[in-house]
Short mmCIF file of C-alpha atoms in Angstrom, two decimals:
data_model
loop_
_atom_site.label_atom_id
_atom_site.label_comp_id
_atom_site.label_asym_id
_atom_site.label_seq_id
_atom_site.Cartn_x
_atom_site.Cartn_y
_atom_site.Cartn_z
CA UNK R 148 -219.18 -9.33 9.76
CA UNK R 149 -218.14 -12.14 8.18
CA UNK R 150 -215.04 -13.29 5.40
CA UNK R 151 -213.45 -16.21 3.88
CA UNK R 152 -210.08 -15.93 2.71
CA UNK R 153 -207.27 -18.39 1.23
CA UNK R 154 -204.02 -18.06 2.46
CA UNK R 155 -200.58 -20.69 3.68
CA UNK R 156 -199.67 -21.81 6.54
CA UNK R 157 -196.84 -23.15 7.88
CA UNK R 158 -196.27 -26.44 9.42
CA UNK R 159 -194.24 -27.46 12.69
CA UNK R 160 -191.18 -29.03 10.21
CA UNK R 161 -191.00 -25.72 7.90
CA UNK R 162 -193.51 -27.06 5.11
CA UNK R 163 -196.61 -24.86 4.05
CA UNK R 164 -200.34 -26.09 3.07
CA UNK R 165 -202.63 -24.01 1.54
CA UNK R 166 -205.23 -23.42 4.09
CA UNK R 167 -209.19 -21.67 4.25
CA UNK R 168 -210.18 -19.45 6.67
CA UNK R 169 -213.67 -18.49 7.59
CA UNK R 170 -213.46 -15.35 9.54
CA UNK R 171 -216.56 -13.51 11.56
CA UNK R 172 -216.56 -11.06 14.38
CA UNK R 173 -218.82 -11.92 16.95
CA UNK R 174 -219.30 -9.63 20.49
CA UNK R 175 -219.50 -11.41 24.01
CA UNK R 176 -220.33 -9.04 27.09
CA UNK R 177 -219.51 -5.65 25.44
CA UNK R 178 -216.20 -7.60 24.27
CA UNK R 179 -215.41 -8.01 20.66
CA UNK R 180 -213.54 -11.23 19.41
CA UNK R 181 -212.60 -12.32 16.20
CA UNK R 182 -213.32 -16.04 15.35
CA UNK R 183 -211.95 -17.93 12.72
CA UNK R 184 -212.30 -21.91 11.37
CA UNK R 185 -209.58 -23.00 9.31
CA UNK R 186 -209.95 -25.97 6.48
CA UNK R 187 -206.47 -27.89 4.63
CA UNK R 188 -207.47 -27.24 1.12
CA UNK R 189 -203.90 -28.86 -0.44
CA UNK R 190 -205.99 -31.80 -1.71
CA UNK R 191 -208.55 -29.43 -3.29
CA UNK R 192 -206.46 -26.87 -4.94
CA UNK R 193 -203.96 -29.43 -6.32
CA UNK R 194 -207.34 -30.89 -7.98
CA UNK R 195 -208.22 -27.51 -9.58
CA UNK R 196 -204.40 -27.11 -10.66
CA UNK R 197 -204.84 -30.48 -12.29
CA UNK R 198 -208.15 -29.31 -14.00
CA UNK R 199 -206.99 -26.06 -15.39
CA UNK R 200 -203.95 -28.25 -16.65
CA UNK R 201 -206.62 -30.15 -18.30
CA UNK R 202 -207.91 -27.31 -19.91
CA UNK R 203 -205.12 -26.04 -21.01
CA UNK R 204 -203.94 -28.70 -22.32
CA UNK R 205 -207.56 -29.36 -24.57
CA UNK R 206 -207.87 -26.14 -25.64
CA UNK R 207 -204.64 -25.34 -26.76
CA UNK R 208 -205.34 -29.29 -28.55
CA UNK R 209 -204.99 -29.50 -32.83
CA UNK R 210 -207.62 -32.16 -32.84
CA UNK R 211 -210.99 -31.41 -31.26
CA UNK R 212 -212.08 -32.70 -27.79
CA UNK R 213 -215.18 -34.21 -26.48
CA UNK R 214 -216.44 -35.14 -23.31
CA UNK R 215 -220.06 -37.22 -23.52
CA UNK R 216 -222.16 -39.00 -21.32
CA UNK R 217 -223.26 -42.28 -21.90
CA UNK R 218 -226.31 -41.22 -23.94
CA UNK R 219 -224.04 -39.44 -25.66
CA UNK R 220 -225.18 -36.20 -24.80
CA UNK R 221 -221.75 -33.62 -25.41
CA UNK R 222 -221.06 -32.33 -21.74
CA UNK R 223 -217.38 -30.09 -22.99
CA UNK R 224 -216.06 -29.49 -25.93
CA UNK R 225 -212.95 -27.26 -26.78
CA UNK R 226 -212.09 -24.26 -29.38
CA UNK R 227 -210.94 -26.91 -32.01
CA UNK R 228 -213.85 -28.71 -32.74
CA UNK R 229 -216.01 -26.06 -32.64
CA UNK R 230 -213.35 -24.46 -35.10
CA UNK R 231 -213.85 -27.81 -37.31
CA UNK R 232 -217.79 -28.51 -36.99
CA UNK R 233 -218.60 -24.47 -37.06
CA UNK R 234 -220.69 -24.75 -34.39
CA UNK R 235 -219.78 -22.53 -31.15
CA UNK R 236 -219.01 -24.60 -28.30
CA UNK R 237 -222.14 -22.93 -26.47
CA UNK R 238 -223.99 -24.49 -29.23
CA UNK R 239 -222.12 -27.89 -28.95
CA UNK R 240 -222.99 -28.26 -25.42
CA UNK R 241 -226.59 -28.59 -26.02
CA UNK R 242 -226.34 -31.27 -28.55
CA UNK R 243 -225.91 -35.30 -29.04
CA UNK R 244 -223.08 -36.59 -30.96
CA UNK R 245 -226.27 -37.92 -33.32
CA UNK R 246 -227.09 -34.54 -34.76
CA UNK R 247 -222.88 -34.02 -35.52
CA UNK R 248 -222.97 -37.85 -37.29
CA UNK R 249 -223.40 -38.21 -40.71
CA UNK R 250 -222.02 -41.73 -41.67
CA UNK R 251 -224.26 -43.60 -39.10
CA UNK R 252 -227.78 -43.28 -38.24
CA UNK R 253 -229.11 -42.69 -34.49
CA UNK R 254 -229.76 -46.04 -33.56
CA UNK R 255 -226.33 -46.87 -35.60
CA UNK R 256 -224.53 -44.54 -33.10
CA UNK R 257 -226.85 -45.71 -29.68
CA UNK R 258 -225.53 -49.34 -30.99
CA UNK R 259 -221.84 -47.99 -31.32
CA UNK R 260 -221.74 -45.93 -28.43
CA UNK R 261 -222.74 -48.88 -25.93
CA UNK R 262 -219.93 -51.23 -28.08
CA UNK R 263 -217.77 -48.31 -26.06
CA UNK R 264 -218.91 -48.71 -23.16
CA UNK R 265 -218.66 -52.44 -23.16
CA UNK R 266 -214.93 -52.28 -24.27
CA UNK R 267 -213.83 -48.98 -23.26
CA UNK R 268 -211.79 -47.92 -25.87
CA UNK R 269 -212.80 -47.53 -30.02
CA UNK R 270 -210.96 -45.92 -32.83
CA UNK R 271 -212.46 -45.60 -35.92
CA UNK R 272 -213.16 -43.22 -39.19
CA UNK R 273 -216.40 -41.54 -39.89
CA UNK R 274 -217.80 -38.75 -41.19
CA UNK R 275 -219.22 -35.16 -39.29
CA UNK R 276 -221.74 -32.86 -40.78
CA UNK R 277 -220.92 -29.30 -40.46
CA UNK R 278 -223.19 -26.64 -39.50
CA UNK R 279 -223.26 -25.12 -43.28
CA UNK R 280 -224.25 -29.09 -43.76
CA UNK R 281 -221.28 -30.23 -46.00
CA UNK R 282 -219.20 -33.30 -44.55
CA UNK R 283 -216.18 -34.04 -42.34
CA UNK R 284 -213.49 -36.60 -42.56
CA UNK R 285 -212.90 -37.40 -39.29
CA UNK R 286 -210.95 -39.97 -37.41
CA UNK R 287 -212.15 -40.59 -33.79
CA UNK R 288 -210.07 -42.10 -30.39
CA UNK R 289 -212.80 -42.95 -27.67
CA UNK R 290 -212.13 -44.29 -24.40
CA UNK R 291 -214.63 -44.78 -21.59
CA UNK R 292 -214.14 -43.67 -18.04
CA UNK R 293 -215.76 -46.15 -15.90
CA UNK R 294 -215.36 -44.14 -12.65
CA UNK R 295 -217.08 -40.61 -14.10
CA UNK R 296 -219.29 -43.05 -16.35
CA UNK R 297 -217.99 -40.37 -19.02
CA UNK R 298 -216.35 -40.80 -22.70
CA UNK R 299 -213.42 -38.75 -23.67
CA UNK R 300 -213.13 -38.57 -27.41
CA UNK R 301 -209.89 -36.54 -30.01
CA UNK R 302 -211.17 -36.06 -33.35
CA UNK R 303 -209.49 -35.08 -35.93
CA UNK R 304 -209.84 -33.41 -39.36
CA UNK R 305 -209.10 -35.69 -41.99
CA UNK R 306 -210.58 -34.02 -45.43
CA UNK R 307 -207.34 -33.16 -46.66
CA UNK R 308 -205.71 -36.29 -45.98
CA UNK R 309 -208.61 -38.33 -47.56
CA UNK R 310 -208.96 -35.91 -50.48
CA UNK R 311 -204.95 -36.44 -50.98
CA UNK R 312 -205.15 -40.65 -50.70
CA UNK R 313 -208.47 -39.99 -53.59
CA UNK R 314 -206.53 -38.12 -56.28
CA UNK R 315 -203.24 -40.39 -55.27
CA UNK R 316 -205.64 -43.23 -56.04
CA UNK R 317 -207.15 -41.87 -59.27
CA UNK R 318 -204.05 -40.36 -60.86
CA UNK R 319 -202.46 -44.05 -60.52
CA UNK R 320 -205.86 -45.19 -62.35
CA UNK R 321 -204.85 -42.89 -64.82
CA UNK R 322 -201.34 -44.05 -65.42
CA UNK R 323 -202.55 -47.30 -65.50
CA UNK R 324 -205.04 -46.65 -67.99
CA UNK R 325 -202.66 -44.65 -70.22
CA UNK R 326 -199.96 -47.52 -69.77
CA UNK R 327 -202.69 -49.75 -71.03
CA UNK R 328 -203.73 -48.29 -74.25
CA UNK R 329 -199.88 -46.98 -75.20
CA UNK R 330 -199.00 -50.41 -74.35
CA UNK R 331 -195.94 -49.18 -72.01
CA UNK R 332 -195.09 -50.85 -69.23
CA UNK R 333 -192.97 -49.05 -66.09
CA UNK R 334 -190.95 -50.50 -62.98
CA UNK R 335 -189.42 -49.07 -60.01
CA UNK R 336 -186.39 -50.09 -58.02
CA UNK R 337 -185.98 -49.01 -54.43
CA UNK R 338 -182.10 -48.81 -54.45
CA UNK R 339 -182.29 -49.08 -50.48
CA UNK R 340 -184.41 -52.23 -50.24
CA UNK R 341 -183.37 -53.60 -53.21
CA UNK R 342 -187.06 -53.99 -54.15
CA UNK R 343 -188.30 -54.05 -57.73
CA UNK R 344 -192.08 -53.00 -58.85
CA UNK R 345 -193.58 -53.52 -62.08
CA UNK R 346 -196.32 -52.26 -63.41
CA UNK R 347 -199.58 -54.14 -64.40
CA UNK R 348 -199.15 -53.77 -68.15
CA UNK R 349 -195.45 -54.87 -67.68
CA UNK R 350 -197.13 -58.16 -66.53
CA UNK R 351 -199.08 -58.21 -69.49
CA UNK R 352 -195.98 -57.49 -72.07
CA UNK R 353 -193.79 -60.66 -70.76
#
């Protein structure tokens, strides 16, 4: 029979190492005898503690998280952007970041995507289609791993913040508009900078 186990050893000076142990029972002469092969595996599990870290880390992430190749084919994705695109990540996984795009066309994103490449790091705004097919704000940090050949990408939800900066923009219109026809002009002063704003129709009074 044969086994493989995990277990610690300890070293001459008192320190342990995590160590792997291929076990099998062989018989020599009528005489059984238990051989065993160990392997250091420090290196190896202090990789996969770094990884889970890694995971842990992404999917426990507010913004969603990407991982692409260079085609931009989606190779991981975690819980939130699945959450924010409505895809499952099963789903995501099979896809290219073309068929999530809705600002830029396919050879739009093969053009941007290679920009990244050449300069290994991009942040921008765009917008995501989700799967019911209405839009996304979003607001993407990119940054190329030349080593893995791999992007890692955040991207977050920014509807409600874009939505907010829109009716912020329109309901000053509106003020404006009303100053204009009542012919009332308004200023602010910032009492902590000292600095005084006037409005546009105040302009137009003096």
């Amino acid at each position: 029979k044969t086994g493989l186990i995990e277990t610690r050893h300890r070293r001459k000076d008192g320190t342990t190492f995590d160590v792997e142990i291929a076990c099998s029972g062989i018989e020599i002469a009528g005489q059984g005898y238990l051989y065993a092969a160990s392997r250091d595996i420090t290196e190896r599990k202090q990789a996969g503690a770094t990884l889970e870290r890694k995971k842990l880390v992404v999917d426990t992430a507010m913004d969603g998280f990407w991982m692409i190749d260079e085609q931009g084919a989606l190779l991981e994705v975690n819980e939130a952007y699945a959450r924010i695109s409505g895809y499952s990540v099963a789903e995501l996984v099979t896809m290219h970041i073309s068929q999530l795009e809705a600002k830029e066309q396919a050879e739009e994103v093969k053009t941007h995507l290679a920009k990244l490449v050449a300069e290994g790091y991009d942040r921008f705004e765009t917008r995501h289609r989700h799967k019911d097919g209405h839009e996304i704000d979003v607001e993407i940090s990119a940054r190329y791993l030349a080593e893995t050949r791999q992007v890692f990408v955040f991207c977050r939800d920014i509807t409600k913040r874009k939505q907010a900066a829109l009716e912020l923009q329109h309901n000053q219109e509106l003020l404006k508009e009303a100053e204009r026809l009542g012919k009332l002009g308004s200023w602010e002063l910032d009492l902590a900078g000292g600095v005084l704003r006037w409005s546009e129709e105040v302009y137009r009074i003096f």
